[in-house]
Short mmCIF file of C-alpha atoms and ligand atoms in Angstrom, two decimals:
data_model
loop_
_atom_site.label_atom_id
_atom_site.label_comp_id
_atom_site.label_asym_id
_atom_site.label_seq_id
_atom_site.Cartn_x
_atom_site.Cartn_y
_atom_site.Cartn_z
CA MET A 95 -79.38 -112.92 40.93
CA SER A 96 -79.03 -111.23 37.56
CA ASN A 97 -80.62 -108.36 36.28
CA PRO A 98 -81.71 -106.13 39.09
CA ASN A 99 -84.91 -105.34 36.89
CA ASP A 100 -85.47 -109.20 35.90
CA CYS A 101 -85.63 -110.30 40.11
CA ALA A 102 -88.30 -110.15 42.92
CA VAL A 103 -88.22 -110.62 46.65
CA ILE A 104 -91.52 -111.72 47.80
CA LEU A 105 -93.19 -111.82 51.11
CA PHE A 106 -94.41 -115.46 50.90
CA SER A 107 -96.10 -117.05 53.95
CA GLY A 108 -97.67 -119.76 52.69
CA GLY A 109 -101.09 -118.14 53.12
CA GLN A 110 -103.55 -117.77 50.13
CA ASP A 111 -102.83 -114.20 49.42
CA SER A 112 -98.94 -114.78 49.49
CA THR A 113 -99.64 -117.81 47.32
CA ILE A 114 -101.24 -115.99 44.60
CA CYS A 115 -98.67 -113.06 45.04
CA LEU A 116 -95.94 -115.77 44.17
CA ALA A 117 -97.47 -117.02 41.21
CA TRP A 118 -98.04 -113.27 39.88
CA ALA A 119 -94.01 -112.94 40.86
CA LEU A 120 -93.30 -115.94 39.25
CA GLU A 121 -95.17 -114.98 35.97
CA ASN A 122 -93.81 -111.31 35.54
CA PHE A 123 -90.30 -111.79 36.98
CA ALA A 124 -87.27 -114.13 36.06
CA ALA A 125 -85.56 -114.40 39.33
CA VAL A 126 -88.06 -115.01 42.07
CA GLU A 127 -86.86 -115.13 45.59
CA THR A 128 -88.91 -115.64 48.92
CA ILE A 129 -88.73 -114.33 51.76
CA GLY A 130 -90.67 -115.98 55.27
CA PHE A 131 -90.85 -114.96 58.73
CA ASP A 132 -91.12 -117.49 61.89
CA TYR A 133 -91.77 -114.89 64.85
CA GLY A 134 -93.87 -117.72 66.99
CA GLN A 135 -96.96 -117.30 65.33
CA ARG A 136 -99.50 -119.46 66.49
CA HIS A 137 -100.89 -120.69 63.39
CA ALA A 138 -96.87 -121.93 62.78
CA ILE A 139 -98.79 -124.82 60.58
CA GLU A 140 -98.11 -121.44 57.55
CA LEU A 141 -94.52 -121.98 57.98
CA GLU A 142 -94.74 -126.22 56.61
CA SER A 143 -97.54 -124.98 54.12
CA ARG A 144 -94.47 -123.25 52.23
CA GLN A 145 -92.68 -126.42 51.70
CA HIS A 146 -95.44 -127.93 50.30
CA ILE A 147 -96.53 -124.92 48.38
CA PHE A 148 -93.01 -124.88 46.94
CA ARG A 149 -93.25 -128.92 46.05
CA ALA A 150 -96.82 -128.62 44.21
CA LEU A 151 -95.73 -125.47 42.29
CA ARG A 152 -92.78 -126.95 40.89
CA GLU A 153 -94.55 -130.02 39.70
CA ALA A 154 -97.36 -128.47 38.05
CA PHE A 155 -95.59 -125.40 36.35
CA PRO A 156 -91.90 -126.57 34.99
CA ASP A 157 -91.60 -123.31 33.51
CA TRP A 158 -92.51 -121.27 36.84
CA SER A 159 -90.10 -123.39 38.77
CA SER A 160 -87.10 -122.38 36.69
CA ASN A 161 -87.99 -118.99 37.62
CA LEU A 162 -88.20 -119.66 41.44
CA GLY A 163 -84.91 -119.53 43.37
CA GLU A 164 -83.42 -119.22 47.15
CA ASP A 165 -86.24 -119.17 50.02
CA HIS A 166 -84.85 -116.77 53.27
CA LEU A 167 -87.18 -118.03 56.11
CA ILE A 168 -86.05 -115.37 58.65
CA ASP A 169 -86.45 -115.86 62.75
CA LEU A 170 -88.20 -112.37 64.01
CA ASP A 171 -88.82 -113.93 67.55
CA VAL A 172 -88.35 -110.33 68.36
CA LEU A 173 -91.95 -109.46 67.39
CA ASN A 174 -93.41 -112.32 70.12
CA LYS A 175 -91.70 -110.64 72.71
CA ILE A 176 -92.44 -107.10 71.92
CA SER A 177 -96.40 -107.47 70.86
CA ASP A 178 -99.26 -108.91 73.31
CA THR A 179 -101.72 -110.13 69.87
CA ALA A 180 -104.06 -112.72 70.02
CA LEU A 181 -101.66 -114.01 66.50
CA THR A 182 -98.79 -114.83 68.58
CA GLN A 183 -100.56 -115.53 72.20
CA GLU A 184 -103.22 -118.03 73.25
CA ALA A 185 -105.83 -115.39 73.48
CA GLU A 186 -109.17 -115.36 72.36
CA ILE A 187 -109.23 -113.02 68.95
CA LYS A 188 -111.78 -110.59 69.27
CA MET A 189 -112.30 -106.20 68.08
CA GLY A 190 -110.62 -103.76 70.45
CA ALA A 191 -112.05 -100.80 71.03
CA ASP A 192 -109.99 -99.07 68.07
CA GLY A 193 -111.29 -100.90 65.28
CA LEU A 194 -108.30 -102.87 64.85
CA PRO A 195 -109.08 -107.45 65.90
CA ASN A 196 -106.39 -107.93 68.56
CA THR A 197 -104.55 -110.32 65.68
CA PHE A 198 -103.11 -107.23 64.59
CA VAL A 199 -99.64 -107.18 65.14
CA PRO A 200 -98.20 -102.90 65.23
CA GLY A 201 -95.69 -102.25 62.79
CA ARG A 202 -95.34 -106.21 61.09
CA ASN A 203 -95.86 -105.51 57.88
CA LEU A 204 -93.32 -102.55 57.94
CA LEU A 205 -90.94 -104.84 59.79
CA PHE A 206 -91.73 -107.45 56.93
CA LEU A 207 -90.74 -104.91 54.05
CA THR A 208 -87.43 -103.43 55.98
CA VAL A 209 -86.21 -106.90 56.21
CA ALA A 210 -87.54 -108.20 52.51
CA ALA A 211 -85.85 -104.86 51.27
CA ALA A 212 -82.56 -105.44 53.07
CA VAL A 213 -82.41 -108.95 51.50
CA ALA A 214 -83.16 -107.44 47.95
CA TYR A 215 -80.31 -104.89 48.69
CA ARG A 216 -78.10 -107.65 49.05
CA ARG A 217 -79.31 -109.87 46.27
CA GLU A 218 -79.32 -107.12 44.44
CA ALA A 219 -83.13 -107.23 43.41
CA ARG A 220 -84.69 -104.03 42.08
CA HIS A 221 -88.20 -105.81 42.83
CA ILE A 222 -90.28 -106.30 46.56
CA VAL A 223 -93.76 -108.00 46.08
CA GLY A 224 -96.41 -108.52 49.51
CA GLY A 225 -99.80 -109.16 49.52
CA MET A 226 -101.43 -106.24 51.22
CA CYS A 227 -104.42 -105.28 50.88
CA GLU A 228 -106.29 -102.82 51.44
CA THR A 229 -110.02 -104.47 50.49
CA ASP A 230 -110.35 -107.07 52.76
CA TYR A 231 -107.94 -105.94 55.31
CA SER A 232 -108.87 -101.95 56.06
CA GLY A 233 -108.60 -102.01 60.03
CA TYR A 234 -104.89 -103.08 59.37
CA PRO A 235 -102.99 -99.68 58.89
CA ASP A 236 -100.17 -101.13 57.79
CA CYS A 237 -101.46 -102.52 54.45
CA HIS A 238 -102.98 -99.52 53.44
CA ASP A 239 -101.55 -98.74 50.09
CA ASP A 240 -99.81 -95.05 51.35
CA ALA A 241 -98.40 -96.45 53.64
CA ILE A 242 -96.49 -99.53 51.06
CA LYS A 243 -96.16 -96.06 49.06
CA ALA A 244 -94.55 -94.58 51.91
CA MET A 245 -92.44 -97.41 52.94
CA GLN A 246 -91.09 -97.72 49.26
CA LEU A 247 -89.90 -94.10 49.33
CA ALA A 248 -88.38 -94.32 53.36
CA LEU A 249 -86.88 -97.53 52.08
CA ASN A 250 -85.12 -95.82 48.74
CA LEU A 251 -83.96 -92.85 50.67
CA GLY A 252 -82.16 -94.99 53.20
CA MET A 253 -81.11 -97.70 51.57
CA ASP A 254 -79.94 -95.58 48.61
CA ARG A 255 -81.82 -97.81 46.15
CA ARG A 256 -84.75 -97.42 43.74
CA PHE A 257 -87.52 -100.40 44.38
CA VAL A 258 -90.37 -100.81 43.63
CA LEU A 259 -93.07 -102.61 45.92
CA HIS A 260 -95.37 -104.45 44.45
CA THR A 261 -99.15 -105.17 46.05
CA PRO A 262 -100.90 -106.84 43.39
CA LEU A 263 -103.81 -107.46 45.44
CA MET A 264 -104.08 -104.01 47.16
CA TRP A 265 -107.58 -103.31 45.45
CA ILE A 266 -109.00 -106.16 44.72
CA ASP A 267 -111.15 -108.65 47.36
CA LYS A 268 -110.89 -112.10 47.84
CA ALA A 269 -113.30 -113.25 45.38
CA GLU A 270 -111.13 -111.35 42.54
CA SER A 271 -108.12 -112.67 43.49
CA TRP A 272 -109.14 -116.03 43.37
CA ALA A 273 -109.87 -115.01 39.52
CA MET A 274 -106.60 -113.67 39.30
CA ALA A 275 -105.55 -117.01 40.65
CA GLU A 276 -107.45 -119.09 37.92
CA ARG A 277 -105.95 -116.39 34.92
CA LEU A 278 -102.39 -117.02 36.32
CA GLY A 279 -102.26 -120.87 36.28
CA GLY A 280 -105.89 -122.47 35.84
CA ALA A 281 -107.19 -125.02 37.95
CA ALA A 282 -103.86 -126.49 38.77
CA LEU A 283 -103.04 -123.30 40.84
CA THR A 284 -106.75 -123.09 42.25
CA ASP A 285 -106.20 -126.63 43.40
CA ILE A 286 -102.88 -125.67 44.88
CA ILE A 287 -104.39 -122.88 46.78
CA LEU A 288 -106.86 -124.85 48.17
CA GLU A 289 -105.33 -127.86 49.31
CA GLU A 290 -102.19 -126.64 50.24
CA THR A 291 -102.36 -122.66 51.40
CA HIS A 292 -103.18 -122.01 55.02
CA THR A 293 -104.88 -118.91 55.96
CA CYS A 294 -106.54 -120.04 59.85
CA TYR A 295 -105.69 -117.91 62.39
CA LEU A 296 -106.45 -120.98 64.93
CA GLY A 297 -104.15 -123.12 63.00
CA ILE A 298 -106.84 -126.26 62.37
CA ARG A 299 -106.18 -128.47 59.49
CA GLU A 300 -108.86 -131.19 60.28
CA THR A 301 -111.49 -129.90 58.30
CA ARG A 302 -111.65 -130.10 54.49
CA HIS A 303 -114.18 -127.34 53.40
CA ASN A 304 -114.99 -126.14 49.76
CA TRP A 305 -112.79 -123.53 50.25
CA GLY A 306 -110.09 -125.32 52.12
CA TYR A 307 -109.01 -126.28 55.24
CA GLY A 308 -109.20 -124.61 58.42
CA CYS A 309 -111.56 -123.99 61.44
CA GLY A 310 -114.33 -122.17 59.91
CA THR A 311 -115.54 -119.83 62.36
CA CYS A 312 -112.76 -117.63 62.92
CA PRO A 313 -111.99 -113.88 61.25
CA ALA A 314 -109.59 -115.22 58.54
CA CYS A 315 -111.56 -118.99 57.31
CA GLU A 316 -114.91 -116.56 57.73
CA LEU A 317 -113.27 -114.46 54.91
CA ARG A 318 -111.58 -116.73 52.90
CA ALA A 319 -114.94 -119.05 53.20
CA SER A 320 -117.12 -116.08 51.40
CA GLY A 321 -114.46 -114.88 49.08
CA TYR A 322 -114.59 -118.62 47.50
CA LYS A 323 -118.40 -118.28 47.90
CA LYS A 324 -118.41 -115.20 46.00
CA TYR A 325 -115.66 -116.17 42.91
CA ARG A 326 -117.65 -119.84 42.49
CA ALA A 327 -121.07 -117.43 42.51
CA GLN A 328 -119.36 -115.45 39.96
CA ALA A 329 -117.88 -118.32 37.67
CA ALA A 330 -120.76 -119.92 37.33
CA SER A 331 -122.85 -116.55 36.38
ZN1 ZN B 21 -110.15 -120.14 61.28
#
């Protein structure tokens, strides 16, 4: 990578949010590298989606393609070993007594950011981008703005760098994130998000709904469906 100020490392899972963040990063930085994590998540289909999304973005957006650099896929199987959650085990998805869904993997996003910073350190990138959002996932404490700001401080002190952590979706809901995608890449981008991204907790892609693929009933599908419906309604009014 060249000038650190032009370089970003982005957490890219292959889901709807991280794909919008990738488009945002490609629009804002000259050199963008992606990082994905394999931790035995039961919707490993996300990891396949990543490759389809790379291909589709390169075809539809030649300008962005020249900004898109190396992809880093990191094995974090340790998360599977130390946690017992519905994201990594074949358990029913339900809410816990603490108000958190049992898809919550404690500290997952903190670990992701630490690994991303280690990669950014080595690649001499100033910027780290993540799709954390306080609006829709307020139950996940490691998606909260204060947690991200505290991580930025801890990473900068602990690695003696001046990283800047960006969370473009932090204060917007799903409908607004669709509108952001439309602003960034028009229908070509929203089509890629509908067709290629994967969000469903159960990893189901058999049924194509108007909001994309998924089981239609898990919390992630419900959120995606309601966000898309609201976005379409706002676009029509
Ligand atoms: Zn689902």
